[in-house]
Short mmCIF file of C-alpha atoms in Angstrom, two decimals:
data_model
loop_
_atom_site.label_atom_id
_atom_site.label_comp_id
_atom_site.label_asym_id
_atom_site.label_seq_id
_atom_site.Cartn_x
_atom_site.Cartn_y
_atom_site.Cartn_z
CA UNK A 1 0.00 0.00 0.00
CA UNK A 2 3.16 2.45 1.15
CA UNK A 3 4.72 1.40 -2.30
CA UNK A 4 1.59 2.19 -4.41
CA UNK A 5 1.67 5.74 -3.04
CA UNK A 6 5.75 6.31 -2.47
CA UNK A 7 6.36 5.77 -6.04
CA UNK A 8 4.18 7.94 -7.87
CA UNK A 9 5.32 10.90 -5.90
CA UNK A 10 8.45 9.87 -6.27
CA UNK A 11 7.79 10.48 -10.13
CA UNK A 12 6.36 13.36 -9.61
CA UNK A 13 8.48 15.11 -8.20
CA UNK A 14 11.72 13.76 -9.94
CA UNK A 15 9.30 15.38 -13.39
CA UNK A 16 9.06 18.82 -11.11
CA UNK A 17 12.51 18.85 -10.61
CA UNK A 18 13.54 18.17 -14.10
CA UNK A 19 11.02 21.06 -15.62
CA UNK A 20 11.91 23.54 -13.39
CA UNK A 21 15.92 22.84 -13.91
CA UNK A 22 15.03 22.79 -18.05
CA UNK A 23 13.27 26.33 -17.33
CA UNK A 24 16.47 27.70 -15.93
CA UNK A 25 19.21 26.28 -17.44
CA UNK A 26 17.80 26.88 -20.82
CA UNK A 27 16.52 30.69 -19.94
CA UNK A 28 13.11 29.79 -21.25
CA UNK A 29 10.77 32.90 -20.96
CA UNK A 30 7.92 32.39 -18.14
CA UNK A 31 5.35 33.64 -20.70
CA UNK A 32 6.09 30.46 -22.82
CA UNK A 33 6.84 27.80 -20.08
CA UNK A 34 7.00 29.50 -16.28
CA UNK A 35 8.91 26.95 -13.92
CA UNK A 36 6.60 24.96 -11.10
CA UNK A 37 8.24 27.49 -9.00
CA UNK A 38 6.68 30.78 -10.85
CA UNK A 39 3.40 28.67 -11.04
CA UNK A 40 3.06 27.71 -7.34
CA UNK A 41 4.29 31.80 -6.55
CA UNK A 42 1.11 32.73 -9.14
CA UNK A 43 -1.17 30.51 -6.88
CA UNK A 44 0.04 31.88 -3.59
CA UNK A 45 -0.37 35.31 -5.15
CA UNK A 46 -3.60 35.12 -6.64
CA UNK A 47 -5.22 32.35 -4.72
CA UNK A 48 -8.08 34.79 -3.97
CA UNK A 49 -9.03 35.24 -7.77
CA UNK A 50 -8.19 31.66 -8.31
CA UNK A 51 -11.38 30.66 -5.34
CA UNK A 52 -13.96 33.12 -6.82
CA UNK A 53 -14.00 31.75 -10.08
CA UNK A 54 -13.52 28.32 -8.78
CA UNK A 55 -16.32 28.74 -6.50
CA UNK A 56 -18.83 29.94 -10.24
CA UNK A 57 -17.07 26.37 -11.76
CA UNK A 58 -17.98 24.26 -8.39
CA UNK A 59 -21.58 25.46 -9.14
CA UNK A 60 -21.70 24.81 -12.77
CA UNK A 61 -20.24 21.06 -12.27
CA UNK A 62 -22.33 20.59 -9.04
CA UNK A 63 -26.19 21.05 -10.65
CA UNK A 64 -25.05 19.76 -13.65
CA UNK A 65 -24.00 16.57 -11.64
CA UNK A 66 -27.00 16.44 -9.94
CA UNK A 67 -29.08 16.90 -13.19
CA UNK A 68 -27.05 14.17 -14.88
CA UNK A 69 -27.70 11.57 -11.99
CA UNK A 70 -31.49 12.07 -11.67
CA UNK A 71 -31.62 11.53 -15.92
CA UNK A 72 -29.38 8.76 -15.82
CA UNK A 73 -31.58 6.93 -13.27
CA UNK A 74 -34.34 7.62 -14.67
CA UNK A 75 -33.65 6.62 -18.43
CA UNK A 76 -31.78 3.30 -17.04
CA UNK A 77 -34.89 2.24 -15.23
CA UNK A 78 -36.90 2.83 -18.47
CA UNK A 79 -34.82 1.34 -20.67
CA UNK A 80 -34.55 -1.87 -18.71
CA UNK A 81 -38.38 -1.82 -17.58
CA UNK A 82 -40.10 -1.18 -20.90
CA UNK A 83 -38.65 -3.18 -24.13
CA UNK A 84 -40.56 0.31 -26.52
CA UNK A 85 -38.16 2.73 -24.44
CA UNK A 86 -35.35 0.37 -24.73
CA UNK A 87 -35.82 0.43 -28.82
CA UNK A 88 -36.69 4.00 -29.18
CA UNK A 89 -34.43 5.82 -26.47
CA UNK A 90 -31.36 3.93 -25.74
CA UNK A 91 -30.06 3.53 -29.76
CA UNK A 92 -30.20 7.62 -29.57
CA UNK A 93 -28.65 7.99 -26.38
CA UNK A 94 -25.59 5.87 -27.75
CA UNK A 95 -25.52 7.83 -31.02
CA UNK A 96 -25.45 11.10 -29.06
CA UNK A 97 -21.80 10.57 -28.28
CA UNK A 98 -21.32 11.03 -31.97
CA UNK A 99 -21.90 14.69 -32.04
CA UNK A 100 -18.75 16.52 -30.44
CA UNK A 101 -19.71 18.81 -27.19
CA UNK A 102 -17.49 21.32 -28.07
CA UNK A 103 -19.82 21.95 -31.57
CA UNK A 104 -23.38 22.04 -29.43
CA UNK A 105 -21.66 24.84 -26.78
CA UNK A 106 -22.17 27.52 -29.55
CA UNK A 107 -25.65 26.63 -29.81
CA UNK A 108 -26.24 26.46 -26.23
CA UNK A 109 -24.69 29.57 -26.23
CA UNK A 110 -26.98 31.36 -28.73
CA UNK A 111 -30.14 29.35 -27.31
CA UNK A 112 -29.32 30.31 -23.86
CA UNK A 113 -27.30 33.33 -23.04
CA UNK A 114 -23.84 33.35 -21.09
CA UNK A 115 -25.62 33.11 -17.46
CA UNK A 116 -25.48 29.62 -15.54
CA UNK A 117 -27.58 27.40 -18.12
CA UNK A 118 -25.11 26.48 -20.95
CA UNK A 119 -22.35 25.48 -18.77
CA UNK A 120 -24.68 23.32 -16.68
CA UNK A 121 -26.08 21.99 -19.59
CA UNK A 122 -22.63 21.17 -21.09
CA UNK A 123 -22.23 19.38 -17.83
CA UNK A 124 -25.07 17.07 -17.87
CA UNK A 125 -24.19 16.45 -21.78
CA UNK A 126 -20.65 14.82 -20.83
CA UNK A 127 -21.84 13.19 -17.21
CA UNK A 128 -24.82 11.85 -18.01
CA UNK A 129 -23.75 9.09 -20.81
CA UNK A 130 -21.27 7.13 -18.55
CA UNK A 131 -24.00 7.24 -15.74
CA UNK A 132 -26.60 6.10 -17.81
CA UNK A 133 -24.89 3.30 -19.46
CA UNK A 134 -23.49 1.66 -16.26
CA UNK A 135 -26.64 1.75 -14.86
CA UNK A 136 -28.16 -0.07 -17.31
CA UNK A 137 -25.47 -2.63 -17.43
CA UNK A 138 -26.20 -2.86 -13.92
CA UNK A 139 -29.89 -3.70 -13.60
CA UNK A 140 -29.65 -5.74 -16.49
CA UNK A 141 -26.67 -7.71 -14.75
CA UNK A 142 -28.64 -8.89 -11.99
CA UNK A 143 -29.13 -13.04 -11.48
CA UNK A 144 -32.16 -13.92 -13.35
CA UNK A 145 -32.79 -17.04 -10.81
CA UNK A 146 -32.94 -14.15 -7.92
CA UNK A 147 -35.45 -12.46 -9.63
CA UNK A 148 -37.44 -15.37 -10.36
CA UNK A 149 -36.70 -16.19 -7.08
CA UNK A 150 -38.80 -12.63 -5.42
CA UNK A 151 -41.42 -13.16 -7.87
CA UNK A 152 -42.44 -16.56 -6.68
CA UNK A 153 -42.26 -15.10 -3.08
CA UNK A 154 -45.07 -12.66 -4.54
CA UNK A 155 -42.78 -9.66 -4.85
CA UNK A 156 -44.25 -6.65 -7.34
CA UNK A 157 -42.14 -5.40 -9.97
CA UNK A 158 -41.47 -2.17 -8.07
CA UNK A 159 -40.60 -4.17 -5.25
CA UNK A 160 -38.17 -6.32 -7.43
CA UNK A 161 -36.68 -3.04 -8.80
CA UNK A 162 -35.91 -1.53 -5.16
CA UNK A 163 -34.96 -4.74 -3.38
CA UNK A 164 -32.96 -6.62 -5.72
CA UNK A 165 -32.45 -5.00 -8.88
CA UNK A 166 -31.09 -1.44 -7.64
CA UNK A 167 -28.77 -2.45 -4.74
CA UNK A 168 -27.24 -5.08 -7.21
CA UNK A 169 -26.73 -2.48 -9.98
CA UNK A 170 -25.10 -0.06 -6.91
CA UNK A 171 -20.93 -1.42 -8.44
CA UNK A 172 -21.91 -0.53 -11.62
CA UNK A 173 -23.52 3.06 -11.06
CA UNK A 174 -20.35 4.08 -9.23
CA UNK A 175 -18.18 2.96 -11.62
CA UNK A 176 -19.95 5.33 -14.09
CA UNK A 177 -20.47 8.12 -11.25
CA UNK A 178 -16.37 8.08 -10.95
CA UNK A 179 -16.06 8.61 -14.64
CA UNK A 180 -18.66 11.42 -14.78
CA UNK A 181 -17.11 13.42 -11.96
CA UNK A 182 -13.50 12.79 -13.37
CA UNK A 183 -15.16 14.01 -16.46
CA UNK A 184 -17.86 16.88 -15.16
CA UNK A 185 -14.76 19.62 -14.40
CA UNK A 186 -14.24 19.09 -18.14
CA UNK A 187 -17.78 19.82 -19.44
CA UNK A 188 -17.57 23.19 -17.01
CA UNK A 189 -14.43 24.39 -18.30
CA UNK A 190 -15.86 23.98 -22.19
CA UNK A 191 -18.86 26.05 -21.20
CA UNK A 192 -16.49 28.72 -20.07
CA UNK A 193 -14.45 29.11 -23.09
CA UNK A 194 -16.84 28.92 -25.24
CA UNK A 195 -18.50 32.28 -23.35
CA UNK A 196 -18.54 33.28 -19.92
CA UNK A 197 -18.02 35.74 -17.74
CA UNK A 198 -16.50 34.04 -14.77
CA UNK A 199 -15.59 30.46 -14.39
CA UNK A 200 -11.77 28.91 -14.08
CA UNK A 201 -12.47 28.28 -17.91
CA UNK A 202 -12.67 32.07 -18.34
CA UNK A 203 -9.78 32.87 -16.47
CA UNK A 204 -7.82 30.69 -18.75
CA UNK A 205 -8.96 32.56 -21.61
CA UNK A 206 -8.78 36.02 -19.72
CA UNK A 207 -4.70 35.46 -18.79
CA UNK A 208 -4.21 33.70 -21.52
CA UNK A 209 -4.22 36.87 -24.38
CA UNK A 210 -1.63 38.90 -22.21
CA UNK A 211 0.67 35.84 -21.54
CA UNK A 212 0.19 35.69 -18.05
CA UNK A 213 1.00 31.77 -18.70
CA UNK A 214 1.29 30.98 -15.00
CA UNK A 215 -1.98 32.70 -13.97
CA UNK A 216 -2.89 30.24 -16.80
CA UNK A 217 -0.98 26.56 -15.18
CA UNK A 218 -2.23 27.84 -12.05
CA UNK A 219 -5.74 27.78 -13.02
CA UNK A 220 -5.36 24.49 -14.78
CA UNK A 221 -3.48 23.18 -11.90
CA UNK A 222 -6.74 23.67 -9.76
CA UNK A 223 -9.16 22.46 -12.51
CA UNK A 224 -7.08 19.20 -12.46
CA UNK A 225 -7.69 19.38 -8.48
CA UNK A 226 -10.50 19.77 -8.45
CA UNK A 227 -10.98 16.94 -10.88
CA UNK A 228 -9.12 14.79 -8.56
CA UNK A 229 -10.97 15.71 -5.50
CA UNK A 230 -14.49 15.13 -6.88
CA UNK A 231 -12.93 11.24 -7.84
CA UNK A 232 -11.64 10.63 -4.80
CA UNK A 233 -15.26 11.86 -2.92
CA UNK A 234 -17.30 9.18 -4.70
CA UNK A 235 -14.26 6.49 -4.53
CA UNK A 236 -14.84 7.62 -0.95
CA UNK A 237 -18.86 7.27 -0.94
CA UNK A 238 -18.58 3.59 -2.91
CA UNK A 239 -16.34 2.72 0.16
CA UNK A 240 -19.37 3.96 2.89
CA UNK A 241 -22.21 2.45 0.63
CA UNK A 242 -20.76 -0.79 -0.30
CA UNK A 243 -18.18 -1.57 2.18
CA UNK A 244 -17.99 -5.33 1.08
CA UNK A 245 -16.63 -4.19 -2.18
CA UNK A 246 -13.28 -2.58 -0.46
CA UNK A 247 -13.01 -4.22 2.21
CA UNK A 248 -9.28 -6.48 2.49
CA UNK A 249 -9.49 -10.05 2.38
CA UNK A 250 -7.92 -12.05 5.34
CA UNK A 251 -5.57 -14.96 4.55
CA UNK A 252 -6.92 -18.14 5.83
#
């Protein structure tokens, strides 16, 4: 467990080390590459800009989250409970991921306005397709004799779905829930660029046309943070919800 950890920081900081020597011995300019040292000064320096616009991105990714779980549920119960929504909805929902996000933020843009909608709706776009599909994978994975088993006991379907369908599809909802909030900071930060007036995605673009390159890491540094943080919180929550799933096994 020490080794899984100790080695990975030990490449990461034998990469700092090596970037910020290449910075100096080779006198490159901080507005093309600044050093980890000049990026980690920008963060200490402007940590107070850096928490305002993270705090508009933390609300973007948090209702689009939401937004994306309630759909995702939804849909996956229909598409497993009627065979018409399964034949209609579910081909679309897979063909969806054909059409690049970055092309629909325009429109969303134009439909919407630059307030709070588009980026949330960006959001829900990239979250809720991983959701959705594990969760179908999941209800449809369940033991068909266990079911059969329920039914004969005089168990509704309802009853069927909440007792033995949904707490056996639980593994493969989180599995798509860690991908979406790996994911979700990306779907915010497309929103942004595309047009906003506050976001971490628009203070890339904002430092970015006067070369203020380590206002620029620095923001990127906490998007990838952030990122980080929101995996580790459901990684966390799988651990609490299904603690059978984590927990070691103990040699005979």
């Amino acid at each position: 467990m020490m080794r899984d950890r100790v080695l990975p920081s030990l490449l990461l900081i034998t990469a700092l080390f090596a970037w910020e020597l290449a910075c100096r011995v080779f006198a490159v300019p901080d507005w093309v590459l600044p050093p980890p040292s000049a990026i980690l000064a920008a963060l200490l320096r402007d940590y107070r800009l850096l928490l305002f616009h993270l705090s508009v991105t933390m609300q973007e990714i948090g209702l689009g989250f939401i937004v994306s779980i309630v759909l995702a549920i939804v849909l996956a119960i229909g598409i497993v409970a009627s065979r018409l929504i399964e034949r209609s909805v579910y081909p679309l929902v897979v063909a969806s991921q054909a059409i690049p996000i970055v092309a629909l933020a325009p429109l969303l843009l134009i439909w919407f306005g630059y307030g709070l909608t588009p980026k949330v709706i960006v959001v829900v776009l990239i979250c809720f397709f991983p959701i959705a599909v594990n969760m179908v994978d999941g209800l449809r994975g369940v033991d068909h004799e266990l079911i059969d088993m329920v039914r004969s006991l005089g168990a509704s379907k309802w009853q069927t779905l909440r007792f033995v369908r949904l707490p056996a599809a639980l593994p493969a909802f989180f599995s798509g829930l860690r991908v979406a909030a790996a994911v979700s900071v990306i779907g915010a930060l497309i929103g942004e660029w595309i047009g906003a007036s506050a976001g971490l995605g628009y203070l890339m673009i904002r430092a970015a046309a006067p070369f203020h390159t380590d206002r620029v890491f620095a923001a990127v540094l906490v998007s990838a943070l952030v990122s980080i943080a929101l995996f580790a919180s459901v990684t966390w929550l799988e651990r609490q919800t299904l603690p059978w799933r984590t927990r070691p096994r103990t040699e005979p």
